[in-house]
Amino acid sequence: MRKRAYATRAMRSAVTVCVLVWASGQPRPRAQAAAPATTAPAPDMTRGAYISASDAAAAVAATAAKQGTTPNGITRILQLAPYTVSIEHRIPVAQSAAIHDKDAELFYVVDGSATLVTGGALVNPTRNGDNMSGTAITGGTSQKMSKGDFMLIPQGVAHWITDIQGSFTPMTLHLPMVK
C-alpha cells in the first residue's frame, strides 16, 4: 500500500511540474531566432529543477534543426533522478512502436497533431534492454492528440505514434515504477 501511495504522489508531482513548465502559454519563438539548447548543469538536489519557456522553445527548435530525416529527435530538458523530461520532435515518416517494461510515460503535446495508438501487440517485436520496439501495433486503441493534450501510458503497454500531421512535438516524462 505504501508503494502505491508513493508512486501516486510521484506521478502527481511529476505531472504538476510538467504542467507548470508548459502552462505559461507563451508563444514559441521562431526557429531561426532560437539559440541552440545547452546542456544544463547537474541539478541542485536542495531545490527544484527549472527551465524557462524560452529555453524550452529553443530546445524544440534546436532538436528540429538537427533532426534531418530521423523519425524522432530527442533533447533532454530536465533531469531529477530518477525522472527525465525530454522534448521530442517527430516528423511524418514511419515511427517505431514501443513498450517500456519499467517506466510509465507521460506525453504532453507542445505542438502539432498525431494519433497515439496504445495497447494491443507489437508487430515484429525486438528487445532492447528493458524496452521492446516494433514496426507497428495490432489491436490497439487510437487517440487523436493535438496541442495541449496529455496521455499517460502505463508501464508494459504498447504505444505508437502515427498519422503525424506536419510535425509532432511532445514533451515526455518517463516515470520509473516503484517495485
PDB file of C-alpha atoms in Angstrom:
ATOM      1  CA  MET A   1       0.000   0.000   0.000  1.00  0.00           C
ATOM      2  CA  ARG A   2       2.858   2.415   0.835  1.00  0.00           C
ATOM      3  CA  LYS A   3       4.470   1.719  -2.554  1.00  0.00           C
ATOM      4  CA  ARG A   4       1.242   2.556  -4.391  1.00  0.00           C
ATOM      5  CA  ALA A   5       0.841   5.784  -2.372  1.00  0.00           C
ATOM      6  CA  TYR A   6       4.459   6.741  -3.139  1.00  0.00           C
ATOM      7  CA  ALA A   7       4.003   6.026  -6.846  1.00  0.00           C
ATOM      8  CA  THR A   8       0.779   8.055  -6.892  1.00  0.00           C
ATOM      9  CA  ARG A   9       2.460  11.017  -5.154  1.00  0.00           C
ATOM     10  CA  ALA A  10       5.454  10.790  -7.500  1.00  0.00           C
ATOM     11  CA  MET A  11       3.210  10.776 -10.596  1.00  0.00           C
ATOM     12  CA  ARG A  12       1.140  13.712  -9.290  1.00  0.00           C
ATOM     13  CA  SER A  13       4.295  15.689  -8.545  1.00  0.00           C
ATOM     14  CA  ALA A  14       5.739  14.926 -11.957  1.00  0.00           C
ATOM     15  CA  VAL A  15       2.540  15.930 -13.752  1.00  0.00           C
ATOM     16  CA  THR A  16       2.384  19.152 -11.713  1.00  0.00           C
ATOM     17  CA  VAL A  17       5.962  20.050 -12.689  1.00  0.00           C
ATOM     18  CA  CYS A  18       5.199  19.373 -16.356  1.00  0.00           C
ATOM     19  CA  VAL A  19       2.033  21.441 -16.295  1.00  0.00           C
ATOM     20  CA  LEU A  20       3.776  24.375 -14.604  1.00  0.00           C
ATOM     21  CA  VAL A  21       6.627  24.317 -17.092  1.00  0.00           C
ATOM     22  CA  TRP A  22       4.347  24.315 -20.137  1.00  0.00           C
ATOM     23  CA  ALA A  23       1.219  26.097 -18.865  1.00  0.00           C
ATOM     24  CA  SER A  24       2.762  29.541 -19.249  1.00  0.00           C
ATOM     25  CA  GLY A  25       1.107  29.724 -22.674  1.00  0.00           C
ATOM     26  CA  GLN A  26       3.911  31.825 -24.110  1.00  0.00           C
ATOM     27  CA  PRO A  27       4.234  31.511 -27.875  1.00  0.00           C
ATOM     28  CA  ARG A  28       7.226  29.608 -29.215  1.00  0.00           C
ATOM     29  CA  PRO A  29       9.959  31.756 -30.710  1.00  0.00           C
ATOM     30  CA  ARG A  30      10.574  31.190 -34.397  1.00  0.00           C
ATOM     31  CA  ALA A  31      13.204  28.553 -35.075  1.00  0.00           C
ATOM     32  CA  GLN A  32      15.606  30.993 -36.729  1.00  0.00           C
ATOM     33  CA  ALA A  33      15.571  33.261 -33.637  1.00  0.00           C
ATOM     34  CA  ALA A  34      16.148  30.478 -31.127  1.00  0.00           C
ATOM     35  CA  ALA A  35      19.557  29.843 -29.645  1.00  0.00           C
ATOM     36  CA  PRO A  36      20.795  26.248 -29.589  1.00  0.00           C
ATOM     37  CA  ALA A  37      19.938  24.357 -26.428  1.00  0.00           C
ATOM     38  CA  THR A  38      22.775  23.908 -23.982  1.00  0.00           C
ATOM     39  CA  THR A  39      23.414  21.078 -21.589  1.00  0.00           C
ATOM     40  CA  ALA A  40      22.259  22.172 -18.152  1.00  0.00           C
ATOM     41  CA  PRO A  41      24.486  21.571 -15.133  1.00  0.00           C
ATOM     42  CA  ALA A  42      23.521  18.815 -12.719  1.00  0.00           C
ATOM     43  CA  PRO A  43      20.505  19.923 -10.664  1.00  0.00           C
ATOM     44  CA  ASP A  44      20.929  21.197  -7.123  1.00  0.00           C
ATOM     45  CA  MET A  45      19.203  18.496  -5.071  1.00  0.00           C
ATOM     46  CA  THR A  46      18.243  21.072  -2.417  1.00  0.00           C
ATOM     47  CA  ARG A  47      15.794  22.830  -4.754  1.00  0.00           C
ATOM     48  CA  GLY A  48      13.693  22.214  -7.850  1.00  0.00           C
ATOM     49  CA  ALA A  49      14.917  21.869 -11.419  1.00  0.00           C
ATOM     50  CA  TYR A  50      13.851  24.720 -13.744  1.00  0.00           C
ATOM     51  CA  ILE A  51      13.812  25.587 -17.430  1.00  0.00           C
ATOM     52  CA  SER A  52      12.294  28.785 -18.793  1.00  0.00           C
ATOM     53  CA  ALA A  53       9.661  28.770 -21.538  1.00  0.00           C
ATOM     54  CA  SER A  54      12.136  30.461 -23.906  1.00  0.00           C
ATOM     55  CA  ASP A  55      14.843  27.868 -23.184  1.00  0.00           C
ATOM     56  CA  ALA A  56      12.333  25.046 -23.700  1.00  0.00           C
ATOM     57  CA  ALA A  57      11.256  26.602 -27.012  1.00  0.00           C
ATOM     58  CA  ALA A  58      14.930  26.919 -28.018  1.00  0.00           C
ATOM     59  CA  ALA A  59      15.384  23.210 -27.220  1.00  0.00           C
ATOM     60  CA  VAL A  60      12.459  22.381 -29.528  1.00  0.00           C
ATOM     61  CA  ALA A  61      13.930  24.498 -32.335  1.00  0.00           C
ATOM     62  CA  ALA A  62      17.423  23.036 -31.864  1.00  0.00           C
ATOM     63  CA  THR A  63      16.055  19.487 -31.878  1.00  0.00           C
ATOM     64  CA  ALA A  64      14.098  20.111 -35.088  1.00  0.00           C
ATOM     65  CA  ALA A  65      17.098  21.795 -36.752  1.00  0.00           C
ATOM     66  CA  LYS A  66      19.487  18.895 -36.119  1.00  0.00           C
ATOM     67  CA  GLN A  67      16.953  16.118 -36.758  1.00  0.00           C
ATOM     68  CA  GLY A  68      17.202  15.793 -40.536  1.00  0.00           C
ATOM     69  CA  THR A  69      15.228  12.705 -41.645  1.00  0.00           C
ATOM     70  CA  THR A  70      15.479  10.879 -38.305  1.00  0.00           C
ATOM     71  CA  PRO A  71      11.916   9.970 -37.259  1.00  0.00           C
ATOM     72  CA  ASN A  72      12.311  11.179 -33.661  1.00  0.00           C
ATOM     73  CA  GLY A  73      14.668  13.910 -32.489  1.00  0.00           C
ATOM     74  CA  ILE A  74      15.001  13.962 -28.687  1.00  0.00           C
ATOM     75  CA  THR A  75      16.502  16.557 -26.330  1.00  0.00           C
ATOM     76  CA  ARG A  76      16.583  16.096 -22.548  1.00  0.00           C
ATOM     77  CA  ILE A  77      15.490  19.354 -20.936  1.00  0.00           C
ATOM     78  CA  LEU A  78      15.250  18.418 -17.243  1.00  0.00           C
ATOM     79  CA  GLN A  79      16.527  15.595 -15.129  1.00  0.00           C
ATOM     80  CA  LEU A  80      15.993  14.966 -11.459  1.00  0.00           C
ATOM     81  CA  ALA A  81      16.825  11.318 -10.876  1.00  0.00           C
ATOM     82  CA  PRO A  82      15.037   9.062 -11.463  1.00  0.00           C
ATOM     83  CA  TYR A  83      12.875  11.329 -13.679  1.00  0.00           C
ATOM     84  CA  THR A  84      13.792  12.664 -17.110  1.00  0.00           C
ATOM     85  CA  VAL A  85      11.802  15.253 -19.071  1.00  0.00           C
ATOM     86  CA  SER A  86      12.526  15.389 -22.804  1.00  0.00           C
ATOM     87  CA  ILE A  87      11.294  17.262 -25.839  1.00  0.00           C
ATOM     88  CA  GLU A  88      10.691  15.047 -28.855  1.00  0.00           C
ATOM     89  CA  HIS A  89      10.230  16.329 -32.384  1.00  0.00           C
ATOM     90  CA  ARG A  90       8.688  13.789 -34.740  1.00  0.00           C
ATOM     91  CA  ILE A  91       8.239  14.090 -38.479  1.00  0.00           C
ATOM     92  CA  PRO A  92       5.789  12.233 -40.756  1.00  0.00           C
ATOM     93  CA  VAL A  93       7.887   9.165 -41.530  1.00  0.00           C
ATOM     94  CA  ALA A  94       7.499   5.617 -40.202  1.00  0.00           C
ATOM     95  CA  GLN A  95       7.742   5.605 -36.398  1.00  0.00           C
ATOM     96  CA  SER A  96       8.628   2.669 -34.161  1.00  0.00           C
ATOM     97  CA  ALA A  97       6.185   1.342 -31.582  1.00  0.00           C
ATOM     98  CA  ALA A  98       7.468   0.712 -28.049  1.00  0.00           C
ATOM     99  CA  ILE A  99       6.865  -0.964 -24.725  1.00  0.00           C
ATOM    100  CA  HIS A 100       8.736   0.215 -21.607  1.00  0.00           C
ATOM    101  CA  ASP A 101       8.994  -2.601 -19.064  1.00  0.00           C
ATOM    102  CA  LYS A 102       9.990  -0.405 -16.103  1.00  0.00           C
ATOM    103  CA  ASP A 103       8.580   3.065 -16.880  1.00  0.00           C
ATOM    104  CA  ALA A 104       5.247   4.707 -17.379  1.00  0.00           C
ATOM    105  CA  GLU A 105       5.437   7.542 -19.932  1.00  0.00           C
ATOM    106  CA  LEU A 106       3.602  10.849 -19.833  1.00  0.00           C
ATOM    107  CA  PHE A 107       3.073  12.726 -23.108  1.00  0.00           C
ATOM    108  CA  TYR A 108       2.125  16.425 -23.221  1.00  0.00           C
ATOM    109  CA  VAL A 109       1.659  17.797 -26.750  1.00  0.00           C
ATOM    110  CA  VAL A 110       3.565  21.049 -27.155  1.00  0.00           C
ATOM    111  CA  ASP A 111       2.762  21.461 -30.842  1.00  0.00           C
ATOM    112  CA  GLY A 112       1.325  19.601 -33.822  1.00  0.00           C
ATOM    113  CA  SER A 113      -1.011  16.647 -34.042  1.00  0.00           C
ATOM    114  CA  ALA A 114      -0.770  12.903 -34.485  1.00  0.00           C
ATOM    115  CA  THR A 115      -2.506   9.704 -33.450  1.00  0.00           C
ATOM    116  CA  LEU A 116      -1.247   7.796 -30.407  1.00  0.00           C
ATOM    117  CA  VAL A 117      -2.117   4.097 -30.525  1.00  0.00           C
ATOM    118  CA  THR A 118      -1.995   2.267 -27.180  1.00  0.00           C
ATOM    119  CA  GLY A 119      -2.482  -1.333 -26.130  1.00  0.00           C
ATOM    120  CA  GLY A 120      -2.557  -4.271 -28.485  1.00  0.00           C
ATOM    121  CA  ALA A 121       0.557  -6.141 -29.586  1.00  0.00           C
ATOM    122  CA  LEU A 122       3.813  -5.059 -31.223  1.00  0.00           C
ATOM    123  CA  VAL A 123       4.420  -6.129 -34.825  1.00  0.00           C
ATOM    124  CA  ASN A 124       7.927  -7.604 -35.330  1.00  0.00           C
ATOM    125  CA  PRO A 125       8.975  -7.077 -31.687  1.00  0.00           C
ATOM    126  CA  THR A 126      12.643  -6.654 -30.810  1.00  0.00           C
ATOM    127  CA  ARG A 127      14.062  -6.482 -27.265  1.00  0.00           C
ATOM    128  CA  ASN A 128      16.377  -3.596 -26.382  1.00  0.00           C
ATOM    129  CA  GLY A 129      17.314  -3.867 -22.697  1.00  0.00           C
ATOM    130  CA  ASP A 130      14.244  -3.060 -20.596  1.00  0.00           C
ATOM    131  CA  ASN A 131      12.254  -1.971 -23.662  1.00  0.00           C
ATOM    132  CA  MET A 132      10.747  -3.579 -26.715  1.00  0.00           C
ATOM    133  CA  SER A 133      10.221  -1.955 -30.084  1.00  0.00           C
ATOM    134  CA  GLY A 134       8.234  -2.936 -33.134  1.00  0.00           C
ATOM    135  CA  THR A 135       7.238  -1.674 -36.548  1.00  0.00           C
ATOM    136  CA  ALA A 136       3.579  -1.102 -35.594  1.00  0.00           C
ATOM    137  CA  ILE A 137       0.789  -2.224 -33.244  1.00  0.00           C
ATOM    138  CA  THR A 138      -2.105  -4.549 -33.979  1.00  0.00           C
ATOM    139  CA  GLY A 139      -5.304  -4.445 -31.939  1.00  0.00           C
ATOM    140  CA  GLY A 140      -4.573  -1.136 -30.189  1.00  0.00           C
ATOM    141  CA  THR A 141      -6.816   1.849 -29.459  1.00  0.00           C
ATOM    142  CA  SER A 142      -6.228   5.075 -31.420  1.00  0.00           C
ATOM    143  CA  GLN A 143      -6.439   8.522 -29.815  1.00  0.00           C
ATOM    144  CA  LYS A 144      -6.011  11.722 -31.834  1.00  0.00           C
ATOM    145  CA  MET A 145      -3.619  14.048 -29.984  1.00  0.00           C
ATOM    146  CA  SER A 146      -3.078  17.771 -30.531  1.00  0.00           C
ATOM    147  CA  LYS A 147      -1.546  20.792 -28.792  1.00  0.00           C
ATOM    148  CA  GLY A 148      -2.317  20.842 -25.072  1.00  0.00           C
ATOM    149  CA  ASP A 149      -3.388  17.176 -24.807  1.00  0.00           C
ATOM    150  CA  PHE A 150      -1.968  14.731 -22.244  1.00  0.00           C
ATOM    151  CA  MET A 151      -1.656  10.934 -22.373  1.00  0.00           C
ATOM    152  CA  LEU A 152      -0.231   8.713 -19.623  1.00  0.00           C
ATOM    153  CA  ILE A 153       0.936   5.283 -20.802  1.00  0.00           C
ATOM    154  CA  PRO A 154       1.316   2.640 -18.054  1.00  0.00           C
ATOM    155  CA  GLN A 155       4.482   0.552 -17.949  1.00  0.00           C
ATOM    156  CA  GLY A 156       4.275  -2.547 -20.111  1.00  0.00           C
ATOM    157  CA  VAL A 157       1.688  -1.052 -22.517  1.00  0.00           C
ATOM    158  CA  ALA A 158       2.491  -0.834 -26.221  1.00  0.00           C
ATOM    159  CA  HIS A 159       2.343   2.665 -27.730  1.00  0.00           C
ATOM    160  CA  TRP A 160       2.937   4.033 -31.208  1.00  0.00           C
ATOM    161  CA  ILE A 161       2.746   7.483 -32.762  1.00  0.00           C
ATOM    162  CA  THR A 162       1.304   7.515 -36.264  1.00  0.00           C
ATOM    163  CA  ASP A 163      -0.571   9.811 -38.677  1.00  0.00           C
ATOM    164  CA  ILE A 164       1.676  12.811 -37.920  1.00  0.00           C
ATOM    165  CA  GLN A 165       0.295  15.988 -39.473  1.00  0.00           C
ATOM    166  CA  GLY A 166       3.317  18.114 -40.468  1.00  0.00           C
ATOM    167  CA  SER A 167       5.318  17.563 -37.295  1.00  0.00           C
ATOM    168  CA  PHE A 168       4.524  16.468 -33.764  1.00  0.00           C
ATOM    169  CA  THR A 169       6.314  17.849 -30.688  1.00  0.00           C
ATOM    170  CA  PRO A 170       5.509  16.204 -27.367  1.00  0.00           C
ATOM    171  CA  MET A 171       7.174  16.709 -24.032  1.00  0.00           C
ATOM    172  CA  THR A 172       7.712  13.288 -22.462  1.00  0.00           C
ATOM    173  CA  LEU A 173       8.339  12.271 -18.886  1.00  0.00           C
ATOM    174  CA  HIS A 174       9.450   8.745 -18.040  1.00  0.00           C
ATOM    175  CA  LEU A 175       8.187   7.669 -14.636  1.00  0.00           C
ATOM    176  CA  PRO A 176      10.061   4.698 -13.190  1.00  0.00           C
ATOM    177  CA  MET A 177       7.641   2.455 -11.358  1.00  0.00           C
ATOM    178  CA  VAL A 178       8.208   1.526  -7.738  1.00  0.00           C
ATOM    179  CA  LYS A 179       8.655  -2.180  -7.156  1.00  0.00           C
TER     180      LYS A 179
END
